[in-house]
Tab-separated table of C-alpha atoms in Angstrom:
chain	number	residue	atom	x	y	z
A	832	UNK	CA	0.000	0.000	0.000
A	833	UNK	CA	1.477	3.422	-0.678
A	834	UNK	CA	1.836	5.682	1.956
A	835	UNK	CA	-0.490	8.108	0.606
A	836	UNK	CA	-3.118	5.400	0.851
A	837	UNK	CA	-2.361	4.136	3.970
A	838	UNK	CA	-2.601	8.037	5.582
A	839	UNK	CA	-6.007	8.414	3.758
A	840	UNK	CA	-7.732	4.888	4.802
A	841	UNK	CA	-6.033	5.844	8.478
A	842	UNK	CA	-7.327	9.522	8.681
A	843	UNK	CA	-10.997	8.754	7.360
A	844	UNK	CA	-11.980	5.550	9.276
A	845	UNK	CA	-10.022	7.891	12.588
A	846	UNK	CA	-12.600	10.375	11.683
A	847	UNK	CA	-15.848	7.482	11.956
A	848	UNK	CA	-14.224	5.802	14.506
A	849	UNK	CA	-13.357	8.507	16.894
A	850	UNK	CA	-17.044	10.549	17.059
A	851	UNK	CA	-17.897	14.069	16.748
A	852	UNK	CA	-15.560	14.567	20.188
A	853	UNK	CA	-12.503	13.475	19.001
A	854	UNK	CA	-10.908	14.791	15.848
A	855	UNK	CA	-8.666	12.215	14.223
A	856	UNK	CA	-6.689	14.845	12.467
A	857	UNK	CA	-7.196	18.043	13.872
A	858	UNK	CA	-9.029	19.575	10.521
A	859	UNK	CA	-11.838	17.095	10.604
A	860	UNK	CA	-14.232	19.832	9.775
A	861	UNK	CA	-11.887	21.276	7.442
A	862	UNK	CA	-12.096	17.982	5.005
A	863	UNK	CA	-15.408	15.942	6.918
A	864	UNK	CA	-15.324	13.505	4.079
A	865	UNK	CA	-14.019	15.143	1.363
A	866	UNK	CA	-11.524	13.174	-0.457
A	867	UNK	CA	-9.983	15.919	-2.704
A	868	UNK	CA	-9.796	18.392	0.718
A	869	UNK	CA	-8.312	15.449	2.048
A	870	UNK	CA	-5.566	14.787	-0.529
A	871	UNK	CA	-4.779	18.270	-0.374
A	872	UNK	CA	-3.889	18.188	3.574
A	873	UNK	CA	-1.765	15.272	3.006
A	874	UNK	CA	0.252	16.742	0.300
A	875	UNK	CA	0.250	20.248	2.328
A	876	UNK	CA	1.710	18.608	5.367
A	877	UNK	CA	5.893	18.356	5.504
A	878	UNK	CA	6.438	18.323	9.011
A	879	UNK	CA	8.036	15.440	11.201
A	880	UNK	CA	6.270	11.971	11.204
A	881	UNK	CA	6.124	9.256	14.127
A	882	UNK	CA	5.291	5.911	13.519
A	883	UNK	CA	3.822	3.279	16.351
A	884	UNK	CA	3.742	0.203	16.622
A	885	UNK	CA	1.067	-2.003	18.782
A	886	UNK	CA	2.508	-5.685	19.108
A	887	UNK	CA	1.580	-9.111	20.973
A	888	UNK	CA	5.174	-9.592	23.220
A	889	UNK	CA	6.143	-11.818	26.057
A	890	UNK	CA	8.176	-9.797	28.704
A	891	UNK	CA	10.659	-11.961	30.356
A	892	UNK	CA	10.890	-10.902	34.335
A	893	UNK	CA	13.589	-10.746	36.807
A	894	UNK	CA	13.078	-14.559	37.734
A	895	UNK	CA	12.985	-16.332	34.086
A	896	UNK	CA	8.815	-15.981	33.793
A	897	UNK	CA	7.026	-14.892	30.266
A	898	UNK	CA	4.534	-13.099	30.793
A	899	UNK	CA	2.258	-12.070	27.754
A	900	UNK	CA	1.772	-8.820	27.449
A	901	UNK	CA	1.318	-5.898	25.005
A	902	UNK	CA	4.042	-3.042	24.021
A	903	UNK	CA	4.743	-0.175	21.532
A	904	UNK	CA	7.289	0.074	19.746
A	905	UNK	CA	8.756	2.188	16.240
A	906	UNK	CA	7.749	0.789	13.005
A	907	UNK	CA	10.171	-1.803	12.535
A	908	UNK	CA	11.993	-1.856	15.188
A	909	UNK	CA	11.584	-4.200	18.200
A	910	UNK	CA	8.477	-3.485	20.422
A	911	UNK	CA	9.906	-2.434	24.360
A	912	UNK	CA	8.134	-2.076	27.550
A	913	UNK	CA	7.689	1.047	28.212
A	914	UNK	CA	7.463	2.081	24.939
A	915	UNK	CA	10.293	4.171	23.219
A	916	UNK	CA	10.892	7.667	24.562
A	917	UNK	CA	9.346	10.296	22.188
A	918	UNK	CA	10.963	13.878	21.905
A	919	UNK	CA	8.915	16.739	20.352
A	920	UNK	CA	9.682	20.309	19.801
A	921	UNK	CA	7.856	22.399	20.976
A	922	UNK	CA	5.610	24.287	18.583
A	923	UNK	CA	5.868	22.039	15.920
A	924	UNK	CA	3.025	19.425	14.393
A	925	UNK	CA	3.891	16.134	14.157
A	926	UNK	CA	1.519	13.200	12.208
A	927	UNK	CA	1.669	10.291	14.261
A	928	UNK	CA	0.753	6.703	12.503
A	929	UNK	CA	-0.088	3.690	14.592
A	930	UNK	CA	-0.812	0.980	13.491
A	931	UNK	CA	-2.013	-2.089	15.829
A	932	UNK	CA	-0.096	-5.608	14.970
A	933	UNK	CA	-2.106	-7.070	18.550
A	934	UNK	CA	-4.926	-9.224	18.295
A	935	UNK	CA	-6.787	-7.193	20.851
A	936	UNK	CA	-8.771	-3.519	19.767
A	937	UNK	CA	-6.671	-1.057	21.423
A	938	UNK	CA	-6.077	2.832	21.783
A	939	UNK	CA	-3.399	5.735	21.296
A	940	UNK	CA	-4.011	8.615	23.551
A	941	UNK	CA	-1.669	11.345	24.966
A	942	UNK	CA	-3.361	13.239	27.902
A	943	UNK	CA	-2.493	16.769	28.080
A	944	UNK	CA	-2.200	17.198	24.215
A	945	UNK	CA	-3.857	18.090	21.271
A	946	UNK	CA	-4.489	18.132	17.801
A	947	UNK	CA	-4.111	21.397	15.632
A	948	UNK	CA	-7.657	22.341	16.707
A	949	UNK	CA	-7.561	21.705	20.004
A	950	UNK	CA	-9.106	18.576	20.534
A	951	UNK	CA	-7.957	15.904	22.320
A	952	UNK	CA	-5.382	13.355	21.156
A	953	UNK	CA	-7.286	9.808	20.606
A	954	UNK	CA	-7.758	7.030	18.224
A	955	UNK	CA	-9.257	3.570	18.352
A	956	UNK	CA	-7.883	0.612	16.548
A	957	UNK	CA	-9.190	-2.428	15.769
A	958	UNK	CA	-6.978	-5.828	15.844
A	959	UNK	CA	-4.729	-6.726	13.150
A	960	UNK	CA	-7.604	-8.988	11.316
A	961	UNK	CA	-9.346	-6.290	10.298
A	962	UNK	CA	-6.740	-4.228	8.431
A	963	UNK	CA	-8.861	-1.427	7.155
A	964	UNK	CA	-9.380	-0.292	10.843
A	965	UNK	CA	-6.082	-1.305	12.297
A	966	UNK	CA	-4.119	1.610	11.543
A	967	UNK	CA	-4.565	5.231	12.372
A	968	UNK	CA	-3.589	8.330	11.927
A	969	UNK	CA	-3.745	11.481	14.172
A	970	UNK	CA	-1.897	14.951	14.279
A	971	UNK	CA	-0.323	16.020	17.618
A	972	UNK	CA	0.423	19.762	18.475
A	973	UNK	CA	3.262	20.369	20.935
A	974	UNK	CA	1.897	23.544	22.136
A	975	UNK	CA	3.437	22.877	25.865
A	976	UNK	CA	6.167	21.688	27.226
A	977	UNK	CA	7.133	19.038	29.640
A	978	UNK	CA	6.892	15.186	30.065
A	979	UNK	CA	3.013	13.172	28.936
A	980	UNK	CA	2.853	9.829	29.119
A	981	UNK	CA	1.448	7.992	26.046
A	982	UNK	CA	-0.932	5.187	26.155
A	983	UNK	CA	-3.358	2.949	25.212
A	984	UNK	CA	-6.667	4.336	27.085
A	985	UNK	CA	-9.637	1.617	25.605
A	986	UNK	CA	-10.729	-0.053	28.727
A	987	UNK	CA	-8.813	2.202	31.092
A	988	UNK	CA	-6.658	1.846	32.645
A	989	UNK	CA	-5.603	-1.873	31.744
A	990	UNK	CA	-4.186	-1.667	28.429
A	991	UNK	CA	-1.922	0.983	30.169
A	992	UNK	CA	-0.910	-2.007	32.966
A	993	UNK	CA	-0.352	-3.956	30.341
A	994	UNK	CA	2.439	-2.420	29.132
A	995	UNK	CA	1.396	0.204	26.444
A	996	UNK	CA	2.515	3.046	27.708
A	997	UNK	CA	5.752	5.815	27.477
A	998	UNK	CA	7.446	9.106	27.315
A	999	UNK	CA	6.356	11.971	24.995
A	1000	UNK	CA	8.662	14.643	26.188
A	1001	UNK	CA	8.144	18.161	24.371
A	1002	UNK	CA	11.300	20.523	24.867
A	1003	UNK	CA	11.491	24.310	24.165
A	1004	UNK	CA	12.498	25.148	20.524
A	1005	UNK	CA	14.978	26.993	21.763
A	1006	UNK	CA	17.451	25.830	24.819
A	1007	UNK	CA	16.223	28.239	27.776
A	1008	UNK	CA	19.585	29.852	29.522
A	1009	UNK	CA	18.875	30.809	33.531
A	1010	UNK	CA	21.670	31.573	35.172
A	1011	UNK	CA	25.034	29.003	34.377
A	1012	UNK	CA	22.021	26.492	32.763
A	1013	UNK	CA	19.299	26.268	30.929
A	1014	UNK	CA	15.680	25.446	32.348
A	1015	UNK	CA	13.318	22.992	30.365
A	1016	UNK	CA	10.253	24.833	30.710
A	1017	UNK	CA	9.623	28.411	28.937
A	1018	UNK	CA	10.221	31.177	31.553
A	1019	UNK	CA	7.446	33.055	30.851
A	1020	UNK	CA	5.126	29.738	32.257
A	1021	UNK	CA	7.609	28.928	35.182
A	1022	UNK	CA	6.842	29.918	38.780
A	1023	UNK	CA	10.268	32.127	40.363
A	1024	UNK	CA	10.501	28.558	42.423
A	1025	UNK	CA	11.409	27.181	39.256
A	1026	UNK	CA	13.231	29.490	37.707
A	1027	UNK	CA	15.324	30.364	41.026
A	1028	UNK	CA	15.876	26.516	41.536
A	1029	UNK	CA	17.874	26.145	38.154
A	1030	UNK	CA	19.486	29.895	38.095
A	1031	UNK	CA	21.176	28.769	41.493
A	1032	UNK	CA	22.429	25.680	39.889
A	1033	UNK	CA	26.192	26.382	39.070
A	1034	UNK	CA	26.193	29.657	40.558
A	1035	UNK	CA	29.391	29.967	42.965
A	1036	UNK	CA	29.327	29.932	46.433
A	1037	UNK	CA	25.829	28.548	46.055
A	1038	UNK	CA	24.297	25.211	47.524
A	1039	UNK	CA	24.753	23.410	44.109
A	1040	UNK	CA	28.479	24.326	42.574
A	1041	UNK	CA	29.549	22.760	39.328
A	1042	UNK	CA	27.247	23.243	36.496
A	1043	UNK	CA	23.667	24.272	35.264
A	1044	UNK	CA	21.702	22.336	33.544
A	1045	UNK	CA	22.124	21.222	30.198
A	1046	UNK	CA	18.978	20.762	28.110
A	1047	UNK	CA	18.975	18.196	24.783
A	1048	UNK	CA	22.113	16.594	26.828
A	1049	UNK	CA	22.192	12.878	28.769
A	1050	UNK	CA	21.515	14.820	31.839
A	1051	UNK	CA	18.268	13.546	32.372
A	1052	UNK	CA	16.267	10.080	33.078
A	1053	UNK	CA	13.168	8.387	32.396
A	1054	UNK	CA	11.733	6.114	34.794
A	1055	UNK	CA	8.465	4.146	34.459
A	1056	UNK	CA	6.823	2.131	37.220
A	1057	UNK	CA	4.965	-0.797	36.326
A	1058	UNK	CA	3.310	-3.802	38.221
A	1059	UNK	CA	2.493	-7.134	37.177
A	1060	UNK	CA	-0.262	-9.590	37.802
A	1061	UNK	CA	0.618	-13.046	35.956
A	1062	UNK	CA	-3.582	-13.920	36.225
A	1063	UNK	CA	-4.363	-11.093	34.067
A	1064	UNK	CA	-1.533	-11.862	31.466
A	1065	UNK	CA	-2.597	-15.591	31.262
A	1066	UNK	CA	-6.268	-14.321	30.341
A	1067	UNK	CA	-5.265	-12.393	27.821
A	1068	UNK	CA	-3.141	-14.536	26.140
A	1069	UNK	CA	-6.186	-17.058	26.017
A	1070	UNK	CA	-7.709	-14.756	24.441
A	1071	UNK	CA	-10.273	-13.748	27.214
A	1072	UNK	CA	-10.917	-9.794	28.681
A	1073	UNK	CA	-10.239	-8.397	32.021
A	1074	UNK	CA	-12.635	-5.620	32.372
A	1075	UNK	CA	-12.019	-2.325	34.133
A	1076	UNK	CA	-13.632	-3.251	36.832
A	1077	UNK	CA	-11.895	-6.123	37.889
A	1078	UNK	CA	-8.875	-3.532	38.417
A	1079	UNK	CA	-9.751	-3.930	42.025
A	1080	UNK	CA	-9.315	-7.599	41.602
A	1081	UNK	CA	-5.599	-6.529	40.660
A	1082	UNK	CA	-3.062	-8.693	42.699
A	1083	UNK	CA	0.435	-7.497	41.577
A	1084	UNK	CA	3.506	-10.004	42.237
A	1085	UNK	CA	6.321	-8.023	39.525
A	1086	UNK	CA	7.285	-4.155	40.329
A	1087	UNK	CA	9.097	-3.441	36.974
A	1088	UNK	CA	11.258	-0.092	36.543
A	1089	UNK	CA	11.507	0.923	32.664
A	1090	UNK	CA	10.597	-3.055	32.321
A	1091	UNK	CA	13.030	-3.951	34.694
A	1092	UNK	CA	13.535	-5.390	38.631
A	1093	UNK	CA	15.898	-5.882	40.733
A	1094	UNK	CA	19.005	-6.571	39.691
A	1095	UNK	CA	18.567	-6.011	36.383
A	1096	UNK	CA	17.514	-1.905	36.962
A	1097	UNK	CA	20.516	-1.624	38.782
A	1098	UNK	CA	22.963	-2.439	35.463
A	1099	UNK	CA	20.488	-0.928	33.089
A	1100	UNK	CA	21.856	2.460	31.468
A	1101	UNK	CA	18.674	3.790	30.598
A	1102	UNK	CA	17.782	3.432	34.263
A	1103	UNK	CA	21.011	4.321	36.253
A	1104	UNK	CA	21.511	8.112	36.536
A	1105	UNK	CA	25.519	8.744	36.573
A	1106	UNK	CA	27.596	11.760	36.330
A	1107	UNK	CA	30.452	13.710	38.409
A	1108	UNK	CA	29.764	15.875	41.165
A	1109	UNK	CA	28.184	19.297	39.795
A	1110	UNK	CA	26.167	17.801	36.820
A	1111	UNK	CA	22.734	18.031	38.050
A	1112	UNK	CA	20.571	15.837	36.384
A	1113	UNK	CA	16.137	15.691	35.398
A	1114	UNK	CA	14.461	12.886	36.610
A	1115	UNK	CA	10.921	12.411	35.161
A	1116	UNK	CA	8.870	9.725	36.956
A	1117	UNK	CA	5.450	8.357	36.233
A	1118	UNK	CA	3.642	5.492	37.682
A	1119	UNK	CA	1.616	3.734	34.821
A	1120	UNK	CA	0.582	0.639	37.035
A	1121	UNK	CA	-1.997	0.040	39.175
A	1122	UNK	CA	0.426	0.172	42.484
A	1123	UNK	CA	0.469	3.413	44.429
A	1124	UNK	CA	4.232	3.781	44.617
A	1125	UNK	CA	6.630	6.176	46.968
A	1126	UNK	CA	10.206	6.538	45.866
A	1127	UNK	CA	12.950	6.972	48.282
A	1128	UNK	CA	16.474	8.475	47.213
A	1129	UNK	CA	19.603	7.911	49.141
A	1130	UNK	CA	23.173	10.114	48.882
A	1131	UNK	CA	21.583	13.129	47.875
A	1132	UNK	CA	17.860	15.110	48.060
A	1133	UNK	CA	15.783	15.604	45.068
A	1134	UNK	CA	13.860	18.877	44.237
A	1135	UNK	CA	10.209	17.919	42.837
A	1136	UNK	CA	9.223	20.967	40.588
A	1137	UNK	CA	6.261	19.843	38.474
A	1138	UNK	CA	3.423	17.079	38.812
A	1139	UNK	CA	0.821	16.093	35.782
A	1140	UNK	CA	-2.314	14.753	36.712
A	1141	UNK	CA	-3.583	11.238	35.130
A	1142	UNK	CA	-5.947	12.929	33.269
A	1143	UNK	CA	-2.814	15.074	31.715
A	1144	UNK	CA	-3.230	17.905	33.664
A	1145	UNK	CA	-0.089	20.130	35.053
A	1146	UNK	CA	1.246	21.856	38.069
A	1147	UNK	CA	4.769	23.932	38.082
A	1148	UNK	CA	5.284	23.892	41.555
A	1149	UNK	CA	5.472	27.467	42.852
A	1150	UNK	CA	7.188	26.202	45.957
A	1151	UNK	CA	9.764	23.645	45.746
A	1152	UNK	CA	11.162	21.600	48.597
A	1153	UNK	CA	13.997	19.663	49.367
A	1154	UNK	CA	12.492	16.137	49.540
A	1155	UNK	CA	13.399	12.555	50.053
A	1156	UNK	CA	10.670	10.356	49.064
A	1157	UNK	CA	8.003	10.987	46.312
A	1158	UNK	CA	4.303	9.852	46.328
A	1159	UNK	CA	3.327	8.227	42.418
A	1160	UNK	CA	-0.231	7.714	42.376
A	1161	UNK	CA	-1.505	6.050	39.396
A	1162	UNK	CA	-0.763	7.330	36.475
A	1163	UNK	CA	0.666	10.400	37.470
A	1164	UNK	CA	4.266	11.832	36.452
A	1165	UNK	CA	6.437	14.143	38.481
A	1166	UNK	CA	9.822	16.158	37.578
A	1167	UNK	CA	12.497	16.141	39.932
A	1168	UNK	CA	16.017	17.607	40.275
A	1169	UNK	CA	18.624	15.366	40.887
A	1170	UNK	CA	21.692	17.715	41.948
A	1171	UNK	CA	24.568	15.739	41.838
A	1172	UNK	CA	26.102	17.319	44.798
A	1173	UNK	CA	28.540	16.099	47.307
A	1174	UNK	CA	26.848	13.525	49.980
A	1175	UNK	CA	25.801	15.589	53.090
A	1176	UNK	CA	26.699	12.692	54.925
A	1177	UNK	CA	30.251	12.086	54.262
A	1178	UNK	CA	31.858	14.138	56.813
A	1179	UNK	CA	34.606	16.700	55.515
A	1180	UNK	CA	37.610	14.459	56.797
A	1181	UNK	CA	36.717	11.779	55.014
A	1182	UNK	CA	35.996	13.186	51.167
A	1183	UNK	CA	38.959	12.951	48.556
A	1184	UNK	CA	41.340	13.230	47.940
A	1185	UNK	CA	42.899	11.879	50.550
A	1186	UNK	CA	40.688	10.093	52.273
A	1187	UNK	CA	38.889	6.726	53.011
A	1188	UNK	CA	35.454	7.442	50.912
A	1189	UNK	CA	37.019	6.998	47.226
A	1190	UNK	CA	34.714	7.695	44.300
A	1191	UNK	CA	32.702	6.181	42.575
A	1192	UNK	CA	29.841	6.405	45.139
A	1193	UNK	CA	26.958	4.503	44.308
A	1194	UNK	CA	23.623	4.827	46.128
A	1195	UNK	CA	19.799	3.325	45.916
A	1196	UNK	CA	16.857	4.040	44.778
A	1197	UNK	CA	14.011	2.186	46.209
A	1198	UNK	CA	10.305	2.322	46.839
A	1199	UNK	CA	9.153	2.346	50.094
A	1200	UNK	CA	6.160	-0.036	49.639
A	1201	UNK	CA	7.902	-2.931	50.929
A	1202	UNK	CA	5.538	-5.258	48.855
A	1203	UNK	CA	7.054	-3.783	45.828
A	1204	UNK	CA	10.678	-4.393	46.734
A	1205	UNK	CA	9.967	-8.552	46.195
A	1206	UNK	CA	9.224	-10.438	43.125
A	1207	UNK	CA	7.262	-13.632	42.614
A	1208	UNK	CA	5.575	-13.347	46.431
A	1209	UNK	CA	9.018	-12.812	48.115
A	1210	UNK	CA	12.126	-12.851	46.258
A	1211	UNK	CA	14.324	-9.775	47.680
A	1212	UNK	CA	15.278	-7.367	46.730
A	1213	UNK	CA	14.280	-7.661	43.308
A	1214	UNK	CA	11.618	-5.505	42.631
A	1215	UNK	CA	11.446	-1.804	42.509
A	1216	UNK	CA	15.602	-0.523	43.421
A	1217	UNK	CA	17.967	0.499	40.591
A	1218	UNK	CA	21.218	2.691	41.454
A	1219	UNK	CA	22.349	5.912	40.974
A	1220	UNK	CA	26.128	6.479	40.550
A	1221	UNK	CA	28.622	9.439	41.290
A	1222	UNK	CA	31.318	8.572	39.448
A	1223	UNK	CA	34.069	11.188	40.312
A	1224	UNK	CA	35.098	14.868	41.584
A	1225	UNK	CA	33.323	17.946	39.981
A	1226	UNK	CA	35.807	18.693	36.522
A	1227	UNK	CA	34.452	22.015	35.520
């Protein structure tokens, strides 16, 4: 099929499929049938493209079990749980094409965004038998910065549990300079708290010496929480349905981090923040299982400076405090500041470098919802933990 044909059959079933609420390309009313309108916004529109897609996977967890489950992944590429991390630019429109390879009906949603018009982001998709309605297409408008989590919202939330969900982060066009740094949210939307939080970063003589933040850099981290209930991916993969409400019904025995426990978080890059003293570092965290989770950092504080609701909406934090331990409702994401500083707790007499207390320093992360900590009904600790690693002396 060309592509031309594939966008057309994706954008007009979107349009039946989706309702009068829902605009499946964000000009419904501008082409509301209308082939030749519609030819002429698909040769009219040059901007960036991403393409999903919805697959049938087994997740292997920390003790050897497959699980089925369901994940997103690029076109072509292999499907991942969480799904790959998306990175927009702010004010740009992207068209997004999904196309569902699962032998369930499923959904793509992004709460907080919209289309060009305004509307929310949402399209169905039925299985991968019935190829006319399988694949989708939808325009997205960054208009705002910060971090959404995309996901599949038919029969909320457990197509989300079941592993299709993951990062959209939109980023300023331009990189946003406060102070030695930059700041990843526009100044003119910022509370001071924010602002004054990352101008003090770098500053000299202040709290967090070394260096600002750098935006569009490796300073920053994704981490998604997940839990796992073997029962529900056993029904599934016999083809039966677990409705939304049986989510109370939800008995979780894996606590995954970006797909990972245990030992395995601890040694996984995309999951271990490192860096030298002075390079402070984002952490965005969201919680897309059904587990109310509460993070706990060790070696330094973290700085929580924005929260987005479930249903997408956001809060800059207008005062920001120096915290240990998180709460992560579900399906809720929150920003923090890592700094990177020196450990508080390593007394002066005993830093380098001449001393006992020899970098690299390496401290935990874990959640303190001790249930989450085991896997398979006890084993410990191989749930929830990763690492986070100093791995030398600030080097300007």
């Amino acid at each position: 099929m060309k592509r031309r044909s594939f966008l057309k059959r994706g954008l007009l079933s979107g349009a039946v499929a989706a309702g009068a609420a829902v605009s499946p390309l964000g000009l419904r009313q501008g082409f509301a049938g209308d082939d030749d309108v519609l030819e002429d916004i698909l040769d009219d529109f040059e901007g960036p493209e991403i393409r999903l897609d919805i697959d049938d996977v087994k997740l292997e967890l920390i003790d050897g079990k497959r699980v089925f489950m369901w994940a997103f992944g690029l076109h072509d590429d292999a499907p991942t749980i969480p799904g790959p991390v998306l990175r927009l630019e702010q004010g740009k429109t992207y068209l997004f094409e999904i196309r569902n390879r699962s032998t369930s009906r499923h959904s793509f949603t992004i709460p907080g965004m919209v289309s060009p018009d305004g509307l929310a982001v949402h399209v169905e998709l039925e299985g991968k038998d019935d190829s006319d309605n399988s694949r989708k297409s939808i325009l997205v408008l960054a208009k705002d910065c910060g971090a959404f989590l995309y996901q599949d919202a038919l029969n909320a939330p457990i197509g989300r549990v079941m592993g299709l969900h993951g990062f959209c982060v939109v980023e300023p066009k331009e990189n946003i300079t406060v102070g030695n740094g930059n700041i990843p949210y526009p100044t003119s939307v910022a509370p001071q708290a924010v602002t004054s939080l990352f101008e003090t970063l770098g500053l000299e003589g202040s709290v967090f010496p070394g260096n600002g933040w750098k935006a569009k850099s490796d300073r920053e981290r994704e981490w998604i929480f997940n839990s796992v209930d073997p029962r529900w991916c056993d029904r599934f993969e016999q083809g039966q349905v677990v409705s939304a409400g049986e989510a109370t019904d939800f008995k979780p025995r894996y606590f995954t981090l970006n797909g990972n426990s245990g030992y395995d978080a601890a040694h996984d890059h995309d999951c271990v923040p490192t860096g030298t003293i002075g390079q402070p570092l984002i952490l965005r965290t969201a919680n897309a299982g059904l587990a109310w989770h509460s993070p706990h950092i060790h070696g330094n504080h973290v700085y929580e400076f924005s929260r987005r609701s479930a249903k997408g909406e956001l809060r800059l934090h207008d005062n920001i405090r120096e915290i240990d331990t998180w709460t992560m409702p579900p399906g809720e994401i929150a920003e923090l500041l890592l700094p990177f500083k020196m450990p508080p707790d390593i007394p002066l007499s005993k830093r380098p470098p001449n001393a006992q207390e020899k970098f690299p320093y390496s401290f935990p992360m874990h959640c303190h919802n001790e249930i989450s900590q085991t896997s398979g009904g006890g084993s410990y600790p191989m749930g929830l933990v990763t690492d986070w690693v100093i791995t030398g002396p600030y080097k300007g």
